[in-house]
XYZ file of C-alpha atoms in Angstrom:
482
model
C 23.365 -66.445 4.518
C 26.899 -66.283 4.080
C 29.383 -64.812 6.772
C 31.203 -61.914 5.584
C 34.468 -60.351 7.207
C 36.181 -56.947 5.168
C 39.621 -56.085 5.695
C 41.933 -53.379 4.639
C 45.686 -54.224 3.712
C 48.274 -52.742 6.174
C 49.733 -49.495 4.759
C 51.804 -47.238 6.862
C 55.075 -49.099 6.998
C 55.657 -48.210 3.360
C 55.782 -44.481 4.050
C 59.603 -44.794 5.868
C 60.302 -42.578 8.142
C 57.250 -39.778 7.492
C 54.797 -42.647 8.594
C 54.572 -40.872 12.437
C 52.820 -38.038 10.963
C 50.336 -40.361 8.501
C 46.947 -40.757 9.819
C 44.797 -43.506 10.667
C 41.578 -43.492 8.444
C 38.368 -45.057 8.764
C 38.016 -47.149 5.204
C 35.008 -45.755 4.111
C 34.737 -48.102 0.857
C 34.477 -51.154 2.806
C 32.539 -48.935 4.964
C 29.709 -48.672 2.570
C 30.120 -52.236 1.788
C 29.754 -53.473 4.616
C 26.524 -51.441 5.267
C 24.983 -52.213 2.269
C 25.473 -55.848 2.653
C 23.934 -55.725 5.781
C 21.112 -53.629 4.888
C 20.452 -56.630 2.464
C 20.761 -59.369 5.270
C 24.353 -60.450 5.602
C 26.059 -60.631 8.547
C 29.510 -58.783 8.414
C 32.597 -57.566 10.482
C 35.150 -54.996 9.548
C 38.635 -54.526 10.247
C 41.163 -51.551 9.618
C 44.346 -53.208 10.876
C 46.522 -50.353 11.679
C 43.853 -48.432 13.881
C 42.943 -51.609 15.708
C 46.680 -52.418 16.095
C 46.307 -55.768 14.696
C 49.510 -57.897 14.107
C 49.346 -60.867 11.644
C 48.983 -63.385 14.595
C 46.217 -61.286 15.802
C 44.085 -61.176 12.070
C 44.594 -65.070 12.236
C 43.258 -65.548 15.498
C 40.212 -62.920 14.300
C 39.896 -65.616 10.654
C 40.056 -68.301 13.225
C 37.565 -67.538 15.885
C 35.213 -65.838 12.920
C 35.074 -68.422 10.224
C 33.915 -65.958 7.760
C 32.896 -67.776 4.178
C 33.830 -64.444 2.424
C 37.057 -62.412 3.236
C 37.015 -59.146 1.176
C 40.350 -57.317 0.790
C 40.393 -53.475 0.267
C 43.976 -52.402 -1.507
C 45.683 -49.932 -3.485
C 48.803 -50.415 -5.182
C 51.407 -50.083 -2.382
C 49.987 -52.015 -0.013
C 49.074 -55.210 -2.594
C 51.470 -57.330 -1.678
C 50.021 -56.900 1.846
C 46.837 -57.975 0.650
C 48.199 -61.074 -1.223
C 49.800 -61.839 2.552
C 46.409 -61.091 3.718
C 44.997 -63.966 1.230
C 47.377 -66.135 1.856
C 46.360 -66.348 5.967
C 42.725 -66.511 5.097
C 43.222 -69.354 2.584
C 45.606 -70.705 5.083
C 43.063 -70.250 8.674
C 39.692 -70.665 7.284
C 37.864 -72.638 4.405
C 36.644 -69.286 2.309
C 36.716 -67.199 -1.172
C 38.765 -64.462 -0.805
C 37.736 -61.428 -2.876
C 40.235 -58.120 -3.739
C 38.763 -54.656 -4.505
C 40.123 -51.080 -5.224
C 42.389 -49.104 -7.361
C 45.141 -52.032 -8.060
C 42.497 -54.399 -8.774
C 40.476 -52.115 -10.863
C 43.834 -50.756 -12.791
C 45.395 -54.083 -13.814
C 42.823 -57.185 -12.924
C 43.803 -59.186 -15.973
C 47.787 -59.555 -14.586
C 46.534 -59.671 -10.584
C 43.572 -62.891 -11.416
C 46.441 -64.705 -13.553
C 48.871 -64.445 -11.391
C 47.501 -64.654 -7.487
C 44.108 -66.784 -8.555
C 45.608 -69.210 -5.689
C 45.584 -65.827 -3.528
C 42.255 -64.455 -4.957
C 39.414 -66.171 -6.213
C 37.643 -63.160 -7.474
C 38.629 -59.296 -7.885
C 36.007 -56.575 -8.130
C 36.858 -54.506 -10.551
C 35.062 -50.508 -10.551
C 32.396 -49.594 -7.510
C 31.582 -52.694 -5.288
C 28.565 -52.528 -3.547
C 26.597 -53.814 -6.117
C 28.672 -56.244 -7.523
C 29.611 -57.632 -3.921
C 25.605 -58.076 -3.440
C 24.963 -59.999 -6.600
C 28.549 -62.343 -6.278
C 27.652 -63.496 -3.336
C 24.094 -64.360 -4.405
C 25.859 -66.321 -7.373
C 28.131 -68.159 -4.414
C 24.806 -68.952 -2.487
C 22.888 -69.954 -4.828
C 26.343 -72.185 -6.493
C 25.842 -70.332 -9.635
C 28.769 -69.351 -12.073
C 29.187 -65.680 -10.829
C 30.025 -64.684 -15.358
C 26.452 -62.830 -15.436
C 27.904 -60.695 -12.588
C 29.421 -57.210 -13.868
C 32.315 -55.646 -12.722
C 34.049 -59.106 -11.623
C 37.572 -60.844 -12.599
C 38.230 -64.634 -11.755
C 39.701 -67.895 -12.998
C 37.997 -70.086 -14.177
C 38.690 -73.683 -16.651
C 42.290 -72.129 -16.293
C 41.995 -68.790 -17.878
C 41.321 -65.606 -17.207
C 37.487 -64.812 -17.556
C 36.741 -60.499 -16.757
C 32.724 -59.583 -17.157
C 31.469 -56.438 -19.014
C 32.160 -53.209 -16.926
C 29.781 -52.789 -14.388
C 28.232 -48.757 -14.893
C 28.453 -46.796 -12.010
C 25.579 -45.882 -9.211
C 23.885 -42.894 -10.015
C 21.655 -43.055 -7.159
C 24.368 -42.234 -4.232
C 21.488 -41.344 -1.697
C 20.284 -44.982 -2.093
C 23.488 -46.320 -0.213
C 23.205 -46.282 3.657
C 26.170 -44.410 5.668
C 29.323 -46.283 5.958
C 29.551 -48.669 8.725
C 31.040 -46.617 11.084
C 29.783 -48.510 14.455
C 31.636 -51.798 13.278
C 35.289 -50.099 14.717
C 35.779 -47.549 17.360
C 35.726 -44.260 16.089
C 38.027 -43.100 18.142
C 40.577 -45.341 16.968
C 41.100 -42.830 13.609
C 42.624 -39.531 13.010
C 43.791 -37.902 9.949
C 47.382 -36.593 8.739
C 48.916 -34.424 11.233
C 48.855 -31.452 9.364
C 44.786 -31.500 8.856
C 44.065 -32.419 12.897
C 42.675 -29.860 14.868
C 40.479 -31.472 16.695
C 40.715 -35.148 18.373
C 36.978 -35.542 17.187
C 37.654 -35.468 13.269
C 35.790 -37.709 10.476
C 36.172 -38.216 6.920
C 33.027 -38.096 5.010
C 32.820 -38.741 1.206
C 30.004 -36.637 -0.788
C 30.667 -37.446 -4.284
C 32.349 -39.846 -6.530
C 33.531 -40.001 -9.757
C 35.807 -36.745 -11.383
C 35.706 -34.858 -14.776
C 39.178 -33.864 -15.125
C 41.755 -36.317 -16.934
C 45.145 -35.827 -15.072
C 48.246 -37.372 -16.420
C 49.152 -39.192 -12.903
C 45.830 -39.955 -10.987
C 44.278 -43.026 -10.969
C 40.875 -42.147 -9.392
C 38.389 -42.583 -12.521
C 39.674 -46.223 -12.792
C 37.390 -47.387 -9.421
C 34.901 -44.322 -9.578
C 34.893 -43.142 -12.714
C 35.337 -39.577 -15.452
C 31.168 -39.208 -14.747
C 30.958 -36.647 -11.344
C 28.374 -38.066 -9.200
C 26.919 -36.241 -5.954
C 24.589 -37.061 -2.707
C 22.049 -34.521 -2.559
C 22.630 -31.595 0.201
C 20.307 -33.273 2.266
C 21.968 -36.617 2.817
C 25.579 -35.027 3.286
C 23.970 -32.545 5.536
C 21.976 -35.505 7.212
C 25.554 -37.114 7.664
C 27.020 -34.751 9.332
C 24.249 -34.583 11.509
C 24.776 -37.712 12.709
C 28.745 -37.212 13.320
C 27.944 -34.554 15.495
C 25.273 -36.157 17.284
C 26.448 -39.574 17.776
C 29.962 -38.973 17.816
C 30.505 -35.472 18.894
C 32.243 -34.675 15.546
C 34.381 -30.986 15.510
C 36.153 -31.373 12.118
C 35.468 -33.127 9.330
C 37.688 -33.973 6.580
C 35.751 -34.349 3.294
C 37.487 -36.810 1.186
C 35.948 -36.027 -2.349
C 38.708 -35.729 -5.249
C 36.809 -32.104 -5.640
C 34.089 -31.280 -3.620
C 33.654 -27.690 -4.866
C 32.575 -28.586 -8.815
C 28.590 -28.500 -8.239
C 28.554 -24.740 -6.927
C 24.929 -25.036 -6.488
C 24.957 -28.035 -4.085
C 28.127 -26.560 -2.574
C 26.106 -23.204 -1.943
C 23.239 -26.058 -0.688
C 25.327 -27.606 1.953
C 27.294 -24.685 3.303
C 23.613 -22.848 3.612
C 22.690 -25.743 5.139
C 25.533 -26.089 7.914
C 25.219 -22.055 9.103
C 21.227 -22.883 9.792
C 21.715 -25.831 11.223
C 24.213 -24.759 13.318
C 26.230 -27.375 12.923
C 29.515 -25.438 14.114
C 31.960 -27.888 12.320
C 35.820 -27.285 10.985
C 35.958 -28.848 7.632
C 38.772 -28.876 5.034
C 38.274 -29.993 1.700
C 40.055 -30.378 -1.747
C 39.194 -28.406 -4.671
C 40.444 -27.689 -8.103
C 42.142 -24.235 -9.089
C 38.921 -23.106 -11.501
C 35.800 -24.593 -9.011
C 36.128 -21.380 -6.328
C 35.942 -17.664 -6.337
C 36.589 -15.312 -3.799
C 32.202 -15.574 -2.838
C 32.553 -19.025 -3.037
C 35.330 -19.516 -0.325
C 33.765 -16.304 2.131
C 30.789 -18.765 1.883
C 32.678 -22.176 2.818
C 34.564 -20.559 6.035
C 31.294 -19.382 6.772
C 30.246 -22.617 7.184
C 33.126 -23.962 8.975
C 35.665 -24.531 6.264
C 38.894 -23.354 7.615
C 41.241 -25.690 5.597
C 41.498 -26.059 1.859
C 43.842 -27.965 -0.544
C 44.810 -27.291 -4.032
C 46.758 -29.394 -6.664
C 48.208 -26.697 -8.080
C 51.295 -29.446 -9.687
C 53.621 -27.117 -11.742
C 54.359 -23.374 -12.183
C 54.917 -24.181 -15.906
C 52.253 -24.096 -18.245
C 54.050 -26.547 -20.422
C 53.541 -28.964 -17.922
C 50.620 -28.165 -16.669
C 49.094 -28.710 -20.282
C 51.359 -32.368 -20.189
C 49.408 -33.331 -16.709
C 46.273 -32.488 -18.123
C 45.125 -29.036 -16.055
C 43.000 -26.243 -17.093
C 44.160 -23.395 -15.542
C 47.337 -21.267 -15.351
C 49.390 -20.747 -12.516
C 48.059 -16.788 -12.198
C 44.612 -18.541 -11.521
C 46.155 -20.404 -9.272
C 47.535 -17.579 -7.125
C 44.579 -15.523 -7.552
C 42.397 -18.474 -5.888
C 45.230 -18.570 -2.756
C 45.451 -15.108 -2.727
C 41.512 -15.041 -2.093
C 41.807 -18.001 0.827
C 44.419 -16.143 2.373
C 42.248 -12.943 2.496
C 39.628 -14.787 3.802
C 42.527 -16.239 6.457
C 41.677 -19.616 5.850
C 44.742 -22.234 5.784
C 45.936 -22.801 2.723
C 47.602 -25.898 0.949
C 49.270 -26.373 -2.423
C 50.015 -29.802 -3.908
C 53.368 -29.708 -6.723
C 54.554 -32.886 -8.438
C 57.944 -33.640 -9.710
C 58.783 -36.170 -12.571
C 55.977 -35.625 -15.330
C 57.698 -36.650 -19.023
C 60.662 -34.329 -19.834
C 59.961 -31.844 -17.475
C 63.264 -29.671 -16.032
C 65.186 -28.918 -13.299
C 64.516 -25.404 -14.383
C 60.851 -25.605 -14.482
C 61.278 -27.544 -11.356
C 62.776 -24.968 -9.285
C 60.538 -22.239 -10.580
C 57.549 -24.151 -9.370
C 59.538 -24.111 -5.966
C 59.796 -20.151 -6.015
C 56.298 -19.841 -7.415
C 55.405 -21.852 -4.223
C 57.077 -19.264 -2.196
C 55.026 -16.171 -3.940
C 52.195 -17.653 -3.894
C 52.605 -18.550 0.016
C 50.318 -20.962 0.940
C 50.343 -22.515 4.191
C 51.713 -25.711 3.592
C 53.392 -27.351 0.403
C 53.531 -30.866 -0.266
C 56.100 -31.300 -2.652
C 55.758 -34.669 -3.658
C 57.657 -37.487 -6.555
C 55.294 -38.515 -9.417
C 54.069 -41.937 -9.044
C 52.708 -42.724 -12.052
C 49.561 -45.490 -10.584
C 48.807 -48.500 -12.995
C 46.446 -47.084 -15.363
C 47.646 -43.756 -15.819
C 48.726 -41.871 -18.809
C 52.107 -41.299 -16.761
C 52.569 -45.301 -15.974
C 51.894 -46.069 -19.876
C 55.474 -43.373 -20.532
C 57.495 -44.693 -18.068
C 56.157 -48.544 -17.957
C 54.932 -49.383 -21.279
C 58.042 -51.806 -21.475
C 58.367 -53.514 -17.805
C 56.691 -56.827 -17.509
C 54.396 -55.780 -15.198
C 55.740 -58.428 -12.678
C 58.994 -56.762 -12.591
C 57.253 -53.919 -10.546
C 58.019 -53.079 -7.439
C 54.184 -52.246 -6.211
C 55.202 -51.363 -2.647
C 57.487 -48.304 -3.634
C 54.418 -46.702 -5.814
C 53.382 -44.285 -2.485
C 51.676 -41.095 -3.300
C 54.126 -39.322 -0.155
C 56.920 -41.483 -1.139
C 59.931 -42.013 0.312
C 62.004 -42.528 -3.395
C 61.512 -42.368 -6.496
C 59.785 -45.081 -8.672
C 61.010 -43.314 -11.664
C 64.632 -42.332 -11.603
C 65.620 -44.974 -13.145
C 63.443 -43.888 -16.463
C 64.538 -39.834 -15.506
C 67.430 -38.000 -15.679
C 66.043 -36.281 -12.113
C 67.432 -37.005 -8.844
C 64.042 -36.544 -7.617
C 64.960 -37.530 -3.642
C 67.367 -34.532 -3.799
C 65.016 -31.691 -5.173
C 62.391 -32.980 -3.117
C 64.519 -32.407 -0.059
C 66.003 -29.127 -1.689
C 62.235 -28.012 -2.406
C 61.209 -28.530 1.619
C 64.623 -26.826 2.477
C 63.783 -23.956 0.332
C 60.085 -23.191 1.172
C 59.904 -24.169 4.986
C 63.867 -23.086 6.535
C 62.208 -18.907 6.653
C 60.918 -17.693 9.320
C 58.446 -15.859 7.555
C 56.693 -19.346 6.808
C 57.197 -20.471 10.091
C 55.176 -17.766 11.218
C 52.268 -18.268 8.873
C 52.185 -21.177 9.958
C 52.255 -20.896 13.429
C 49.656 -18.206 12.897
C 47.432 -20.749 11.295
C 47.649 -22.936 14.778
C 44.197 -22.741 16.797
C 44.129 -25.712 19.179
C 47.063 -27.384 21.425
C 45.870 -30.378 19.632
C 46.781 -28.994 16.307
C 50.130 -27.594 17.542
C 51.285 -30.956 18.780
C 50.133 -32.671 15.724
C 52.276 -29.632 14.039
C 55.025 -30.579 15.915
C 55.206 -34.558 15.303
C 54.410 -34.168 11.835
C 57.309 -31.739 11.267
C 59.825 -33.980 13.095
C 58.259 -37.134 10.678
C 59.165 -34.182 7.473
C 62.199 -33.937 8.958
C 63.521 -37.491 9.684
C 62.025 -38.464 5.627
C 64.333 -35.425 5.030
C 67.215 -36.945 6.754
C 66.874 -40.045 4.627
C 66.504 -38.268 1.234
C 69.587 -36.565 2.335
C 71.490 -39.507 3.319
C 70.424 -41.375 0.695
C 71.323 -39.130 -2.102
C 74.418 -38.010 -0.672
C 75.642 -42.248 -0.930
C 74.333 -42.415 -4.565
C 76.781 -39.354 -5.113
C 79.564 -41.642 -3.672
C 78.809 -44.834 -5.495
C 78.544 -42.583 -8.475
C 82.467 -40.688 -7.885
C 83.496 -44.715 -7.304
């Protein structure tokens, strides 16, 4: 059977500055990948180059000394041109097919196949387990891999993209992510989520309802939500604690509060089971209620993010969200209460929006106090309603990929925007964290001495980014007076 070796693209450089407080996480797409190609009989390594500390001399060496007749590339859209680099060595050390998945591939397959086919023989476009089983059967077996769903390649010099493959409904059929193939203890999340040394990411659902403006996420796992029953996520974290010694989870899912009955299921689940873990979570504004969250920290979750975007409801209705900002201070009000740490997500940029809407979402931020803000620069992702108003007339190779980073360090879109969106980012930061009564919620919030010294090198990573968006805007106000 054929030899299979799965790779993520190098990522962390392209966050400037802020990259010493960016975590180190395992992939868990080519996780499951890689797990359910060997549950069906291939043999296959994994690789996550910035936890193992890999250099490019050091992946060549691993292509070298593995011969692998498949090399599968996970991506998004910063980090592509990494993967192309990635491609390039493979193509260059060892005689294989080299195979691209996730977002970037999914978003814009067509421009990627006819541009890099010399990079990429084939790009998997939506999920992949399935359609990474089935290609490589085709490649076995010599057989014209067009049957195949869910694929792009090149082929009697053209382009050649196969129907959409639909999504897995049967989530409990896949086996846990490969976790054993890299040293868990090589991984660790953003500094402001670690509390614990012994923290995992765990993914209990794919796909998402909601339709924002600037996300991306539906493109690889679709509008339709999907779920693992209680009992597999609740078998999975089992096995973290057990086999790990997991004390915090981080559970990755785009909302994992929308089912409230398999929520309910799971946190139940956790208090008899005793599983004593620290969880944080994302949810949307309109998924919790004050029960709801007395529930959760019940069961462990201390830590809960909300993408609350905009104080204005003109935006708001622009990006696509159903709910108004008094719901969404009536859902932080309730976490507070409950004294669980509390995180609010804004986004600058969106089509037309103000500088006065901007700075009331900053004071809104303030009332509302959360623990943390993260006030971040739209990046409108390939895709997206948001890249179709500020893109729809760049040749797509006249992107810059690399600068499209969700925490980014400028703006992809001041050129299309009359915002300087460096300088109200830094303003925003300066507004909301320089008081001490902040500084004291948060320090209030601060459990472990591992959390406080992750608090303390990710705010000296917020401040150096802020340096740069400071110094950076103040010599665009020179060249400008010049």
């Amino acid at each position: 059977m054929l030899n299979v070796l799965l790779i993520s693209a190098p990522y962390v450089d392209l966050y400037g500055p802020i990259k010493s407080a960016a975590g180190r996480y395992f992939p868990l797409g080519l996780g499951y990948i890689a797990s359910f190609l060997k549950k069906n009989g291939y043999s296959v390594s994994l690789y996550e180059p910035e936890a193992q500390k890999l250099n490019i001399e050091e992946i060549s060496k691993i292509f070298a000394e593995k011969k692998p007749d498949i090399v599968g590339i996970g991506s998004a859209t910063p980090n592509f041109y990494n993967a192309v680099e990635l491609a390039k060595l493979a193509k260059k050390t060892c005689n294989c097919k080299v195979i691209l998945g996730g977002i970037h591939a999914s978003a814009i397959p067509e421009f990627i196949i006819e541009k890099y086919h010399t990079c990429f023989d084939y790009l998997v476009v939506g999920e992949g387990e399935y359609t990474m089983l089935e290609l490589l059967k085709c490649l076995e077996n010599k057989q014209m891999p067009d049957s195949v769903p869910g694929l792009c390649f090149w082929h009697e010099n053209k382009v050649n993209l196969t129907p959409c493959r639909p999504f897995i409904m049967d989530l409990d059929s896949l086996p846990y992510p490969a976790r054993d193939m890299i040293p868990q203890e090589l991984f660790y999340p953003n500094l402001h989520n670690a509390r614990y040394s012994k923290c995992f990411t765990i993914l209990t659902s794919r796909g998402c309802p909601f339709n924002c403006s600037f996300c991306a996420s539906g493109l690889t796992l679709g509008k339709k939500y999907r779920v693992n029953s209680a009992e597999y996520v609740l078998g999975e974290m089992s096995m973290l604690k057990e086999q790990y010694g997991a004390r915090q989870l981080l559970i990755t899912d785009d909302t994992f509060t929308i089912n409230k009955n398999r929520l309910l299921e799971i946190c139940e689940g956790m208090i008899k089971k005793k599983l004593n873990l620290e969880w944080f979570c994302f949810s949307q504004i309109t998924a919790v209620d004050e029960e709801t969250l007395k529930l959760m920290k019940r069961a462990g979750c201390y830590n809960i993010g909300f993408g609350i975007e905009s104080a204005s409801p003109r935006i708001l209705k622009i990006m696509g969200k159903p709910y108004s900002p008094q719901q969404c201070k009536t859902v932080i009000d309730a976490a507070n209460r409950l004294g669980m740490k509390t995180q609010a997500f804004f986004v600058f940029g969106e089509p037309e929006e103000t500088i006065e809407e901007i700075n009331s979402t900053v004071n809104f931020a303030i009332d509302i106090n959360p623990t943390l803000s993260f006030f971040n620069m739209l990046v409108p992702y390939p895709g997206t309603k948001d890249f179709q108003y500020f893109f729809k007339d760049i040749p797509l190779d006249q992107i810059d990929w690399k600068n499209f980073v969700a925490i980014g360090t400028k703006s992809v879109i001041n050129k299309n925007s009359n915002l300087d969106l460096e300088k109200i980012v830094f303003n925003a930061n300066l507004k909301f964290y320089m008081r001490p009564r902040q500084l004291l919620h948060i320090i209030s919030k601060i459990k472990t001495f591992h959390e406080l010294y992750s608090y303390i090198k990710g705010g000296l990573g917020l401040l150096a980014q802020m340096i740069t968006w400071k110094t950076e805007t103040r010599q665009t106000d020179e060249n400008t007076l010049n």
